[in-house]
Tab-separated table of C-alpha atoms and ligand atoms in Angstrom:
chain	number	residue	atom	x	y	z
A	154	MET	CA	-12.365	5.871	26.195
A	155	THR	CA	-14.976	3.601	28.276
A	156	ALA	CA	-13.616	-0.322	28.603
A	157	THR	CA	-16.363	-1.414	26.281
A	158	ALA	CA	-14.911	0.447	23.759
A	159	THR	CA	-13.320	-2.313	21.386
A	160	ARG	CA	-14.187	-1.095	17.656
A	161	VAL	CA	-12.360	1.021	15.692
A	162	LEU	CA	-13.043	2.773	12.447
A	163	VAL	CA	-10.468	2.727	9.777
A	164	LEU	CA	-10.612	5.173	7.049
A	165	ASN	CA	-8.411	5.458	3.846
A	166	SER	CA	-9.440	8.509	1.764
A	167	GLY	CA	-8.958	9.050	-1.391
A	168	SER	CA	-9.400	11.642	-3.889
A	169	SER	CA	-13.092	10.842	-4.646
A	170	SER	CA	-13.234	8.264	-2.399
A	171	VAL	CA	-13.512	6.842	1.011
A	172	LYS	CA	-12.612	3.001	1.890
A	173	TYR	CA	-13.929	2.219	5.171
A	174	GLN	CA	-13.758	-0.634	7.644
A	175	LEU	CA	-15.457	-1.208	11.122
A	176	LEU	CA	-13.383	-3.691	13.151
A	177	ASP	CA	-13.791	-4.455	16.631
A	178	MET	CA	-10.484	-5.436	18.554
A	179	ARG	CA	-11.675	-7.974	20.480
A	180	ASP	CA	-10.943	-10.480	18.295
A	181	GLY	CA	-10.147	-8.174	15.205
A	182	ALA	CA	-13.627	-9.401	13.317
A	183	ARG	CA	-14.803	-7.137	10.449
A	184	LEU	CA	-18.053	-5.523	11.120
A	185	ALA	CA	-18.718	-3.856	8.650
A	186	VAL	CA	-17.155	-2.902	5.465
A	187	GLY	CA	-17.591	-0.433	2.645
A	188	LEU	CA	-16.395	1.992	0.078
A	189	VAL	CA	-17.629	5.673	-1.620
A	190	GLU	CA	-16.657	5.955	-5.477
A	191	ARG	CA	-16.764	8.817	-7.659
A	192	ILE	CA	-17.359	11.989	-5.057
A	193	GLY	CA	-18.152	15.248	-6.396
A	194	GLU	CA	-19.904	13.522	-10.068
A	195	GLU	CA	-23.480	12.734	-10.483
A	196	THR	CA	-22.785	9.175	-10.602
A	197	SER	CA	-21.537	8.382	-6.935
A	198	ARG	CA	-21.900	5.113	-5.480
A	199	LEU	CA	-21.802	3.681	-2.061
A	200	ALA	CA	-21.316	0.386	-1.091
A	201	HIS	CA	-21.849	-0.911	2.273
A	202	THR	CA	-21.450	-4.637	3.190
A	203	PRO	CA	-23.034	-5.510	7.163
A	204	LEU	CA	-20.908	-8.473	8.061
A	205	ALA	CA	-21.581	-8.198	11.701
A	206	THR	CA	-25.629	-8.617	11.012
A	207	GLY	CA	-24.787	-10.841	7.875
A	208	GLY	CA	-26.762	-9.015	5.988
A	209	ASP	CA	-26.108	-7.812	1.734
A	210	LYS	CA	-24.668	-5.658	0.843
A	211	ARG	CA	-26.008	-2.198	-0.571
A	212	GLU	CA	-25.725	-0.142	-2.799
A	213	THR	CA	-26.812	3.046	-3.609
A	214	GLU	CA	-25.970	5.233	-6.630
A	215	GLY	CA	-26.504	8.972	-6.497
A	216	PRO	CA	-24.590	12.748	-6.472
A	217	ILE	CA	-22.161	12.847	-3.177
A	218	ALA	CA	-20.788	16.037	-3.390
A	219	ASP	CA	-17.700	16.130	-0.940
A	220	HIS	CA	-16.222	14.077	1.370
A	221	GLN	CA	-18.748	15.844	4.110
A	222	ALA	CA	-21.101	13.766	2.502
A	223	ALA	CA	-19.691	11.112	2.081
A	224	LEU	CA	-18.572	10.284	5.523
A	225	LYS	CA	-22.071	11.420	6.683
A	226	ALA	CA	-23.901	8.644	4.066
A	227	VAL	CA	-21.330	6.483	5.745
A	228	ALA	CA	-22.222	7.159	9.498
A	229	ALA	CA	-26.296	6.721	8.322
A	230	GLU	CA	-25.284	3.657	6.568
A	231	LEU	CA	-23.712	2.125	9.919
A	232	SER	CA	-26.125	3.731	11.944
A	233	ALA	CA	-28.922	1.677	10.567
A	234	ASP	CA	-27.033	-1.479	12.067
A	235	GLY	CA	-26.428	-0.627	15.149
A	236	LEU	CA	-23.036	0.325	14.950
A	237	GLY	CA	-23.256	4.349	14.297
A	238	LEU	CA	-20.278	6.758	14.728
A	239	ASP	CA	-22.112	7.875	18.165
A	240	SER	CA	-21.661	4.299	19.260
A	241	PRO	CA	-19.877	3.991	23.228
A	242	GLU	CA	-18.802	0.992	21.273
A	243	LEU	CA	-16.301	2.887	19.497
A	244	ALA	CA	-13.113	3.588	20.401
A	245	ALA	CA	-11.140	5.697	18.138
A	246	ILE	CA	-11.113	6.348	14.180
A	247	GLY	CA	-7.741	5.262	12.168
A	248	HIS	CA	-6.949	7.424	9.158
A	249	ARG	CA	-4.152	5.906	6.516
A	250	VAL	CA	-1.993	9.203	5.503
A	251	VAL	CA	0.251	8.276	3.061
A	252	HIS	CA	2.749	11.329	3.795
A	253	GLY	CA	4.166	11.275	6.939
A	254	GLY	CA	7.585	12.739	6.330
A	255	LEU	CA	10.613	12.374	8.289
A	256	LYS	CA	8.709	14.148	11.675
A	257	PHE	CA	6.083	10.884	11.889
A	258	THR	CA	7.762	7.784	12.836
A	259	GLU	CA	4.796	6.348	14.375
A	260	PRO	CA	1.161	5.900	14.284
A	261	THR	CA	0.226	9.363	16.148
A	262	VAL	CA	-2.975	10.875	18.252
A	263	ILE	CA	-4.111	14.317	15.543
A	264	ASP	CA	-4.876	17.165	16.949
A	265	ASP	CA	-4.214	20.832	15.141
A	266	ALA	CA	-0.291	20.605	15.188
A	267	VAL	CA	-0.149	16.997	13.777
A	268	LEU	CA	-3.094	18.220	11.517
A	269	GLN	CA	-0.490	21.651	10.392
A	270	GLU	CA	2.392	18.970	9.973
A	271	ILE	CA	0.549	16.739	7.285
A	272	GLU	CA	-0.582	20.166	5.628
A	273	ARG	CA	3.031	21.154	5.648
A	274	LEU	CA	3.436	17.752	3.114
A	275	VAL	CA	1.434	18.254	1.030
A	276	PRO	CA	3.993	19.643	-1.834
A	277	VAL	CA	5.833	15.947	-1.261
A	278	ALA	CA	2.352	14.385	-1.271
A	279	PRO	CA	0.501	16.334	-3.720
A	280	LEU	CA	-2.071	13.497	-4.684
A	281	HIS	CA	-2.464	11.833	-1.040
A	282	ASN	CA	-2.226	14.074	1.586
A	283	PRO	CA	-4.840	16.487	0.257
A	284	ALA	CA	-7.640	13.497	0.331
A	285	ASN	CA	-6.910	12.350	3.917
A	286	LEU	CA	-6.751	15.598	5.384
A	287	THR	CA	-10.508	16.276	3.863
A	288	GLY	CA	-11.046	13.028	5.436
A	289	ILE	CA	-9.548	13.739	8.710
A	290	ARG	CA	-10.864	17.003	9.065
A	291	THR	CA	-14.406	15.924	7.998
A	292	ALA	CA	-14.468	12.839	10.977
A	293	ARG	CA	-13.242	14.982	13.406
A	294	ALA	CA	-16.691	17.275	12.507
A	295	LEU	CA	-18.401	14.004	13.214
A	296	ARG	CA	-17.370	13.051	16.135
A	297	PRO	CA	-14.961	16.010	17.642
A	298	ASP	CA	-14.637	14.470	20.676
A	299	LEU	CA	-13.308	10.707	20.085
A	300	PRO	CA	-9.579	9.854	19.699
A	301	GLN	CA	-8.511	10.280	15.831
A	302	VAL	CA	-5.427	8.375	14.894
A	303	ALA	CA	-3.278	8.800	11.724
A	304	VAL	CA	-1.341	5.738	10.790
A	305	PHE	CA	1.408	6.908	8.052
A	306	ASP	CA	2.097	4.939	4.822
A	307	THR	CA	5.837	6.152	5.235
A	308	ALA	CA	6.659	5.403	8.879
A	309	PHE	CA	7.861	1.626	8.845
A	310	HIS	CA	10.155	2.999	6.301
A	311	THR	CA	11.875	5.800	8.690
A	312	THR	CA	14.414	3.658	9.583
A	313	MET	CA	16.053	3.191	6.251
A	314	PRO	CA	20.032	4.600	7.116
A	315	GLU	CA	20.566	7.560	5.850
A	316	TYR	CA	23.059	5.630	2.647
A	317	ALA	CA	19.618	3.983	1.635
A	318	ALA	CA	17.217	7.241	1.974
A	319	ARG	CA	19.252	10.122	0.041
A	320	TYR	CA	19.790	10.276	-3.379
A	321	ALA	CA	23.246	11.276	-4.857
A	322	ILE	CA	21.895	14.658	-5.333
A	323	ASP	CA	23.472	18.057	-4.394
A	324	VAL	CA	22.943	17.960	-0.524
A	325	GLU	CA	21.427	21.499	0.059
A	326	THR	CA	18.726	21.455	-2.472
A	327	ALA	CA	18.485	18.107	-1.354
A	328	ASP	CA	17.653	19.403	1.913
A	329	ALA	CA	16.136	22.593	0.977
A	330	HIS	CA	13.076	21.014	-0.713
A	331	ARG	CA	12.773	17.726	1.622
A	332	ILE	CA	14.020	15.522	-1.289
A	333	ARG	CA	14.764	11.899	-0.491
A	334	ARG	CA	13.469	8.437	-0.320
A	335	TYR	CA	10.442	7.988	1.779
A	336	GLY	CA	9.238	4.639	0.418
A	337	PHE	CA	5.119	3.512	1.021
A	338	HIS	CA	3.088	1.109	1.685
A	339	GLY	CA	4.751	0.824	5.122
A	340	THR	CA	1.649	-0.286	6.763
A	341	SER	CA	1.567	-3.450	4.241
A	342	HIS	CA	5.347	-3.661	4.475
A	343	ALA	CA	5.615	-3.762	8.868
A	344	TYR	CA	2.457	-5.998	8.484
A	345	VAL	CA	3.111	-8.514	5.829
A	346	SER	CA	7.152	-9.005	7.547
A	347	ARG	CA	5.986	-10.122	10.874
A	348	LYS	CA	3.436	-12.321	9.320
A	349	THR	CA	5.949	-13.969	7.873
A	350	ALA	CA	8.009	-14.543	10.951
A	351	GLU	CA	4.711	-15.684	12.451
A	352	LEU	CA	4.854	-18.099	9.400
A	353	LEU	CA	8.182	-19.276	10.052
A	354	GLY	CA	7.635	-19.429	13.997
A	355	LYS	CA	10.442	-16.582	15.091
A	356	ASP	CA	10.369	-13.558	16.011
A	357	PRO	CA	10.548	-10.763	13.625
A	358	SER	CA	13.500	-9.726	15.610
A	359	GLU	CA	15.376	-12.764	14.294
A	360	VAL	CA	14.353	-12.628	10.315
A	361	ASN	CA	15.367	-10.827	7.559
A	362	VAL	CA	12.756	-10.563	5.031
A	363	ILE	CA	11.936	-9.472	1.243
A	364	VAL	CA	8.232	-8.333	0.662
A	365	LEU	CA	7.385	-7.940	-2.581
A	366	HIS	CA	3.818	-5.655	-2.204
A	367	LEU	CA	2.630	-6.237	-5.806
A	368	GLY	CA	-0.627	-4.485	-6.480
A	369	ASN	CA	-1.681	-2.070	-8.728
A	370	GLY	CA	0.839	-0.269	-6.879
A	371	ALA	CA	3.976	-1.868	-6.288
A	372	SER	CA	7.171	-1.550	-4.050
A	373	ALA	CA	9.923	-4.230	-2.740
A	374	SER	CA	11.471	-3.717	1.152
A	375	ALA	CA	13.581	-5.486	2.798
A	376	VAL	CA	13.298	-5.740	6.284
A	377	ALA	CA	16.462	-6.630	8.571
A	378	GLY	CA	15.329	-7.842	11.702
A	379	GLY	CA	11.833	-6.094	11.750
A	380	ARG	CA	13.839	-2.963	10.785
A	381	CYS	CA	12.925	-1.810	7.074
A	382	VAL	CA	16.594	-0.992	5.943
A	383	ASP	CA	15.343	-0.234	1.829
A	384	THR	CA	12.438	-0.163	-0.159
A	385	SER	CA	11.915	0.447	-4.205
A	386	MET	CA	9.634	3.590	-3.596
A	387	GLY	CA	11.061	6.612	-3.108
A	388	LEU	CA	9.830	10.651	-2.723
A	389	THR	CA	6.862	9.849	-4.256
A	390	PRO	CA	5.266	6.308	-5.115
A	391	LEU	CA	6.616	6.438	-8.680
A	392	GLU	CA	10.067	4.943	-8.128
A	393	GLY	CA	10.828	0.898	-7.845
A	394	LEU	CA	9.274	-2.099	-9.438
A	395	VAL	CA	7.267	-1.558	-12.883
A	396	MET	CA	3.400	-1.048	-11.941
A	397	GLY	CA	0.009	-1.372	-13.122
A	398	THR	CA	-0.119	2.096	-14.761
A	399	ARG	CA	3.335	3.831	-13.380
A	400	SER	CA	6.932	3.132	-14.618
A	401	GLY	CA	9.111	2.943	-11.597
A	402	ASP	CA	12.556	3.114	-12.421
A	403	ILE	CA	13.886	5.232	-15.072
A	404	ASP	CA	16.604	7.689	-15.935
A	405	PRO	CA	15.728	10.762	-14.876
A	406	ALA	CA	16.738	12.434	-18.114
A	407	VAL	CA	13.782	10.700	-20.216
A	408	THR	CA	11.800	13.904	-18.562
A	409	PHE	CA	13.230	16.937	-19.410
A	410	HIS	CA	14.509	15.031	-22.581
A	411	LEU	CA	10.512	14.208	-23.551
A	412	LYS	CA	10.638	18.239	-22.619
A	413	ARG	CA	12.674	19.049	-25.521
A	414	VAL	CA	11.904	16.930	-27.826
A	415	ALA	CA	8.289	16.126	-27.659
A	416	GLY	CA	7.096	19.121	-26.538
A	417	MET	CA	5.380	17.728	-23.471
A	418	SER	CA	4.678	19.605	-20.267
A	419	GLU	CA	5.396	18.918	-17.054
A	420	ASP	CA	2.050	17.685	-16.231
A	421	ASP	CA	2.019	15.932	-19.427
A	422	VAL	CA	5.110	13.803	-18.192
A	423	ASP	CA	3.768	13.550	-15.074
A	424	VAL	CA	0.261	11.999	-16.129
A	425	LEU	CA	2.807	10.029	-19.170
A	426	LEU	CA	5.086	8.349	-16.108
A	427	ASN	CA	2.357	7.634	-13.167
A	428	LYS	CA	-0.948	7.226	-15.142
A	429	LYS	CA	0.055	5.804	-18.764
A	430	SER	CA	3.161	3.221	-17.824
A	431	GLY	CA	3.891	0.241	-16.670
A	432	LEU	CA	1.819	-2.272	-17.796
A	433	VAL	CA	-1.058	-0.372	-19.103
A	434	GLY	CA	1.276	1.579	-21.115
A	435	LEU	CA	3.384	-1.269	-22.350
A	436	CYS	CA	0.626	-3.209	-23.412
A	437	GLY	CA	-2.757	-2.242	-22.903
A	438	ASP	CA	-3.864	-3.506	-19.667
A	439	ASN	CA	-2.690	-3.417	-16.310
A	440	ASP	CA	-4.402	-6.261	-14.468
A	441	MET	CA	-2.220	-9.452	-14.335
A	442	ARG	CA	-5.229	-11.763	-15.577
A	443	GLU	CA	-6.044	-10.084	-18.789
A	444	ILE	CA	-2.446	-10.335	-19.370
A	445	ARG	CA	-1.804	-13.816	-18.771
A	446	ARG	CA	-5.025	-14.556	-20.698
A	447	ARG	CA	-3.381	-12.312	-23.620
A	448	ILE	CA	-0.257	-14.702	-23.353
A	449	ASP	CA	-1.400	-18.007	-23.268
A	450	GLU	CA	-3.102	-16.784	-26.836
A	451	GLY	CA	0.063	-15.876	-27.823
A	452	ASP	CA	-0.016	-12.283	-27.619
A	453	GLU	CA	4.169	-10.869	-28.277
A	454	ARG	CA	3.058	-6.980	-26.487
A	455	ALA	CA	1.256	-8.574	-22.949
A	456	ARG	CA	4.490	-11.579	-23.144
A	457	LEU	CA	7.165	-8.721	-23.313
A	458	ALA	CA	4.916	-6.374	-20.593
A	459	PHE	CA	5.209	-9.789	-18.319
A	460	ASP	CA	9.072	-10.172	-18.973
A	461	ILE	CA	9.862	-6.598	-18.107
A	462	TYR	CA	7.892	-6.441	-15.062
A	463	ILE	CA	9.841	-9.980	-13.636
A	464	HIS	CA	12.921	-8.464	-15.160
A	465	ARG	CA	13.240	-5.553	-12.631
A	466	LEU	CA	11.131	-7.902	-10.031
A	467	LYS	CA	14.682	-9.744	-9.859
A	468	LYS	CA	16.772	-7.240	-10.077
A	469	TYR	CA	15.336	-5.959	-6.560
A	470	ILE	CA	15.347	-9.607	-5.274
A	471	GLY	CA	18.926	-9.482	-6.006
A	472	ALA	CA	19.555	-6.544	-5.156
A	473	TYR	CA	18.224	-6.540	-1.710
A	474	THR	CA	19.438	-10.089	-1.309
A	475	ALA	CA	23.151	-8.265	-1.740
A	476	VAL	CA	21.667	-5.365	0.686
A	477	LEU	CA	20.226	-7.981	3.635
A	478	GLY	CA	23.792	-10.719	3.416
A	479	ARG	CA	21.143	-12.734	4.387
A	480	VAL	CA	17.332	-13.773	3.477
A	481	ASP	CA	15.562	-15.789	5.648
A	482	ALA	CA	12.348	-15.783	3.587
A	483	VAL	CA	11.168	-13.484	0.220
A	484	ALA	CA	7.380	-12.804	0.751
A	485	PHE	CA	4.809	-11.811	-1.943
A	486	THR	CA	1.184	-9.977	-1.163
A	487	ALA	CA	-1.422	-8.030	-2.332
A	488	GLY	CA	-3.432	-8.827	-5.352
A	489	VAL	CA	-0.593	-9.782	-7.853
A	490	GLY	CA	1.969	-11.033	-5.243
A	491	GLU	CA	-1.313	-13.645	-3.646
A	492	ASN	CA	-3.071	-14.876	-6.515
A	493	ALA	CA	-0.780	-14.918	-9.614
A	494	ALA	CA	1.360	-18.223	-9.566
A	495	PRO	CA	2.916	-17.765	-12.232
A	496	VAL	CA	4.089	-14.310	-11.480
A	497	ARG	CA	5.852	-15.970	-8.540
A	498	ALA	CA	7.321	-18.674	-10.328
A	499	ALA	CA	8.712	-16.602	-12.969
A	500	ALA	CA	9.972	-13.996	-10.448
A	501	LEU	CA	12.061	-16.916	-8.248
A	502	ALA	CA	13.124	-18.843	-11.629
A	503	GLY	CA	16.566	-19.458	-12.119
A	504	LEU	CA	17.489	-17.979	-8.506
A	505	GLU	CA	18.587	-21.067	-7.396
A	506	GLU	CA	22.175	-20.222	-6.567
A	507	MET	CA	20.448	-17.811	-4.404
A	508	GLY	CA	18.277	-20.966	-2.209
A	509	LEU	CA	15.504	-19.717	-3.748
A	510	ALA	CA	13.159	-22.451	-5.630
A	511	VAL	CA	9.360	-22.474	-6.076
A	512	ASP	CA	7.139	-26.404	-5.333
A	513	ALA	CA	4.770	-26.485	-8.362
A	514	ASP	CA	1.969	-27.678	-6.444
A	515	ARG	CA	2.547	-25.528	-3.104
A	516	ASN	CA	2.440	-22.659	-5.028
A	517	ALA	CA	-0.939	-23.969	-7.307
A	518	VAL	CA	-2.834	-23.559	-3.639
A	519	ARG	CA	-5.129	-20.726	-3.479
A	520	SER	CA	-5.948	-19.409	0.014
A	521	GLY	CA	-6.319	-16.193	2.110
A	522	GLU	CA	-4.126	-17.487	4.831
A	523	PRO	CA	0.103	-17.060	4.852
A	524	ARG	CA	1.694	-20.478	3.321
A	525	LEU	CA	5.090	-21.292	1.961
A	526	ILE	CA	5.666	-22.149	-1.819
A	527	SER	CA	9.208	-23.488	-1.525
A	528	PRO	CA	10.076	-26.443	-1.388
A	529	GLU	CA	11.163	-28.877	1.905
A	530	TYR	CA	14.707	-28.178	0.385
A	531	ALA	CA	14.664	-24.508	-0.096
A	532	ARG	CA	17.819	-22.598	1.735
A	533	VAL	CA	15.167	-19.256	1.510
A	534	ALA	CA	11.619	-19.145	2.153
A	535	ALA	CA	9.017	-18.055	-0.449
A	536	ALA	CA	5.621	-17.402	0.777
A	537	VAL	CA	2.344	-15.777	0.327
A	538	VAL	CA	1.059	-13.687	3.077
A	539	PRO	CA	-1.649	-11.491	2.221
A	540	THR	CA	-1.747	-8.191	3.699
A	541	ASP	CA	-4.237	-6.759	5.735
A	542	GLU	CA	-3.658	-3.123	5.778
A	543	GLU	CA	-6.914	-2.006	7.370
A	544	LEU	CA	-6.217	-4.415	10.335
A	545	GLU	CA	-2.678	-3.355	10.644
A	546	ILE	CA	-4.403	0.496	10.948
A	547	ALA	CA	-7.068	-0.676	13.473
A	548	GLN	CA	-4.036	-2.390	15.909
A	549	GLN	CA	-1.908	0.597	15.453
A	550	THR	CA	-5.122	2.509	16.270
A	551	TYR	CA	-5.865	0.721	19.001
A	552	ALA	CA	-2.764	0.057	20.862
A	553	LEU	CA	-2.178	3.926	20.841
A	554	VAL	CA	-5.451	4.557	22.442
A	555	SER	CA	-5.917	2.273	24.738
A	556	ALA	CA	-2.418	2.479	26.370
B	298	LIG	P1	-4.386	-4.638	-5.502
B	298	LIG	O1	-3.629	-2.957	-5.753
B	298	LIG	O2	-3.667	-4.935	-4.542
B	298	LIG	O3	-5.640	-4.240	-5.078
B	298	LIG	O4	-4.305	-5.488	-6.575
B	298	LIG	C1	-4.749	-5.129	-7.591
B	298	LIG	C2	-4.544	-5.909	-8.905
B	298	LIG	O5	-3.953	-7.286	-8.163
B	298	LIG	C3	-4.958	-5.859	-10.392
B	298	LIG	O6	-4.794	-5.224	-10.945
B	298	LIG	C4	-5.206	-7.140	-10.447
B	298	LIG	O7	-3.919	-7.152	-12.079
B	298	LIG	C5	-4.341	-8.251	-9.989
B	298	LIG	N1	-5.048	-9.099	-9.361
B	298	LIG	C6	-6.136	-9.735	-8.741
B	298	LIG	N2	-6.720	-10.551	-8.856
B	298	LIG	C7	-5.954	-11.554	-9.739
B	298	LIG	C8	-5.827	-12.780	-9.929
B	298	LIG	N3	-6.772	-13.583	-9.659
B	298	LIG	N4	-4.567	-13.229	-10.555
B	298	LIG	C9	-3.796	-12.578	-11.103
B	298	LIG	N5	-3.836	-11.205	-10.904
B	298	LIG	C10	-4.415	-10.627	-10.299
C-alpha cells in the first residue's frame, strides 16, 4: 500500500445484488455509492452516484449475467469518474461477510485459506455466504494484488458467554453440526454501541447499552462495556424480534407440526418463516410507514401486527435489562429505529419503573445525527443512533491494512 492510498471500496454482495461504497478514509467521505440489482435477470439495473464529483445519479438497465459482469460494470462506472479500481489511491476492498462462525472474531485479510474457511461455513449460512464468496472471488480476479478484507456480521457477537450462545439441546448433536447462537448485524451493533457511548460522553468500556437494530431484518443486542453479551438472532437471522418478513422467535414444534398436519416440505416451512411471516405475514405489509398509515385509518390487522411487533421488542428490552443488570442507554437504529417515532414511543411506553421514558418533542425530531429522545430526568438514556455499516466495514478494513 502506498502512503497516498487512502480509499477503501466496500462491497456487500447478495445473491442477486451488489451494494458498494467508495470511501476516503482521511475523513470518511463517500466518493461514490451504488447498487446493482437483479443480477442474472434480463432487467438488471445499476444505479451509481458519483458523490466526489457532485454528479447526478446514473442509472442503467439491461441484462447483467453474473457477479463478475456486475463488478466489471461497477469498475467502469468508477473509472468514468477517475475513481477506478486501478487507482493507486485505492488501499483495499472491504467485503461484508455474513457468517464467520467461531473462527473469525476479527476482520481478516483474505487469502486462499480464509476463502476455504468461509466456504466451510456455507451449510450454516446457505443464503448469504455463497454470494459473499462470489463477490470476493470476482474482486480478487479484478485486482489480485490489492489487499481484500472480510468483515464478518457475526464477529462482534463472538464475545457472548457460552451460556448465552449455546442452545439447550444435546451437546454432541449441537457440536457435530456447529449449532449455536452466532448473531448477525454485528458491524451495526458494534458501531451503534460505540456511537451511543460517544453521545453519552463516555468511553465504550464504561457503558452498558441495549441496541435495537430495527430494519427489514431486526435484532437486539446487550452490550456490556463494549462487548456483546447477548443478541437476539441465532444460528440464522430468523430468531428473535418480529421482522419485516421473518417470524422471529417461535416454538420450534411449529415447524414439524406444519410438516405433519399441513403436508408442508422443509423448503415450504423455510419460505413461510423467512419470507411470509413477520409484519408481512401478519398484515400484508412490511413497510412501517404503510402500517402506520393503515392504523391511522382504523385497520385492525395493521394494529395487531404493530402490537405484536412492539410486544416482542418490550420483552427483549426487559430481558436484556436483566442480563446487563445496569443499563445506561437503549439505542434505536436502522430504517424503522431511526425513522419511526411511534415505534420508539410504544416500545418504551410503560417502562418508567425500569428508568426508561420518551420525551415526545425530542422523539419527533428528524435528523441524521445521533440524538437523545429521553427526558433529562430519565435514569436510562434513550437514543436514536443512525447506523453506518459501510463506514464501520471501511474503518475496520483500513485499520487492518494500514497497521
Ligand atoms: P433497513 O432494512 O434498515 O433499510 O430498513 C427498512 C425498513 O425501514 C422499511 O421496510 C420500513 O419499514 C422502515 N422505514 C424506512 N423509512 C421509514 C420511515 N420514514 N418511517 C417508518 N419506517 C421507515
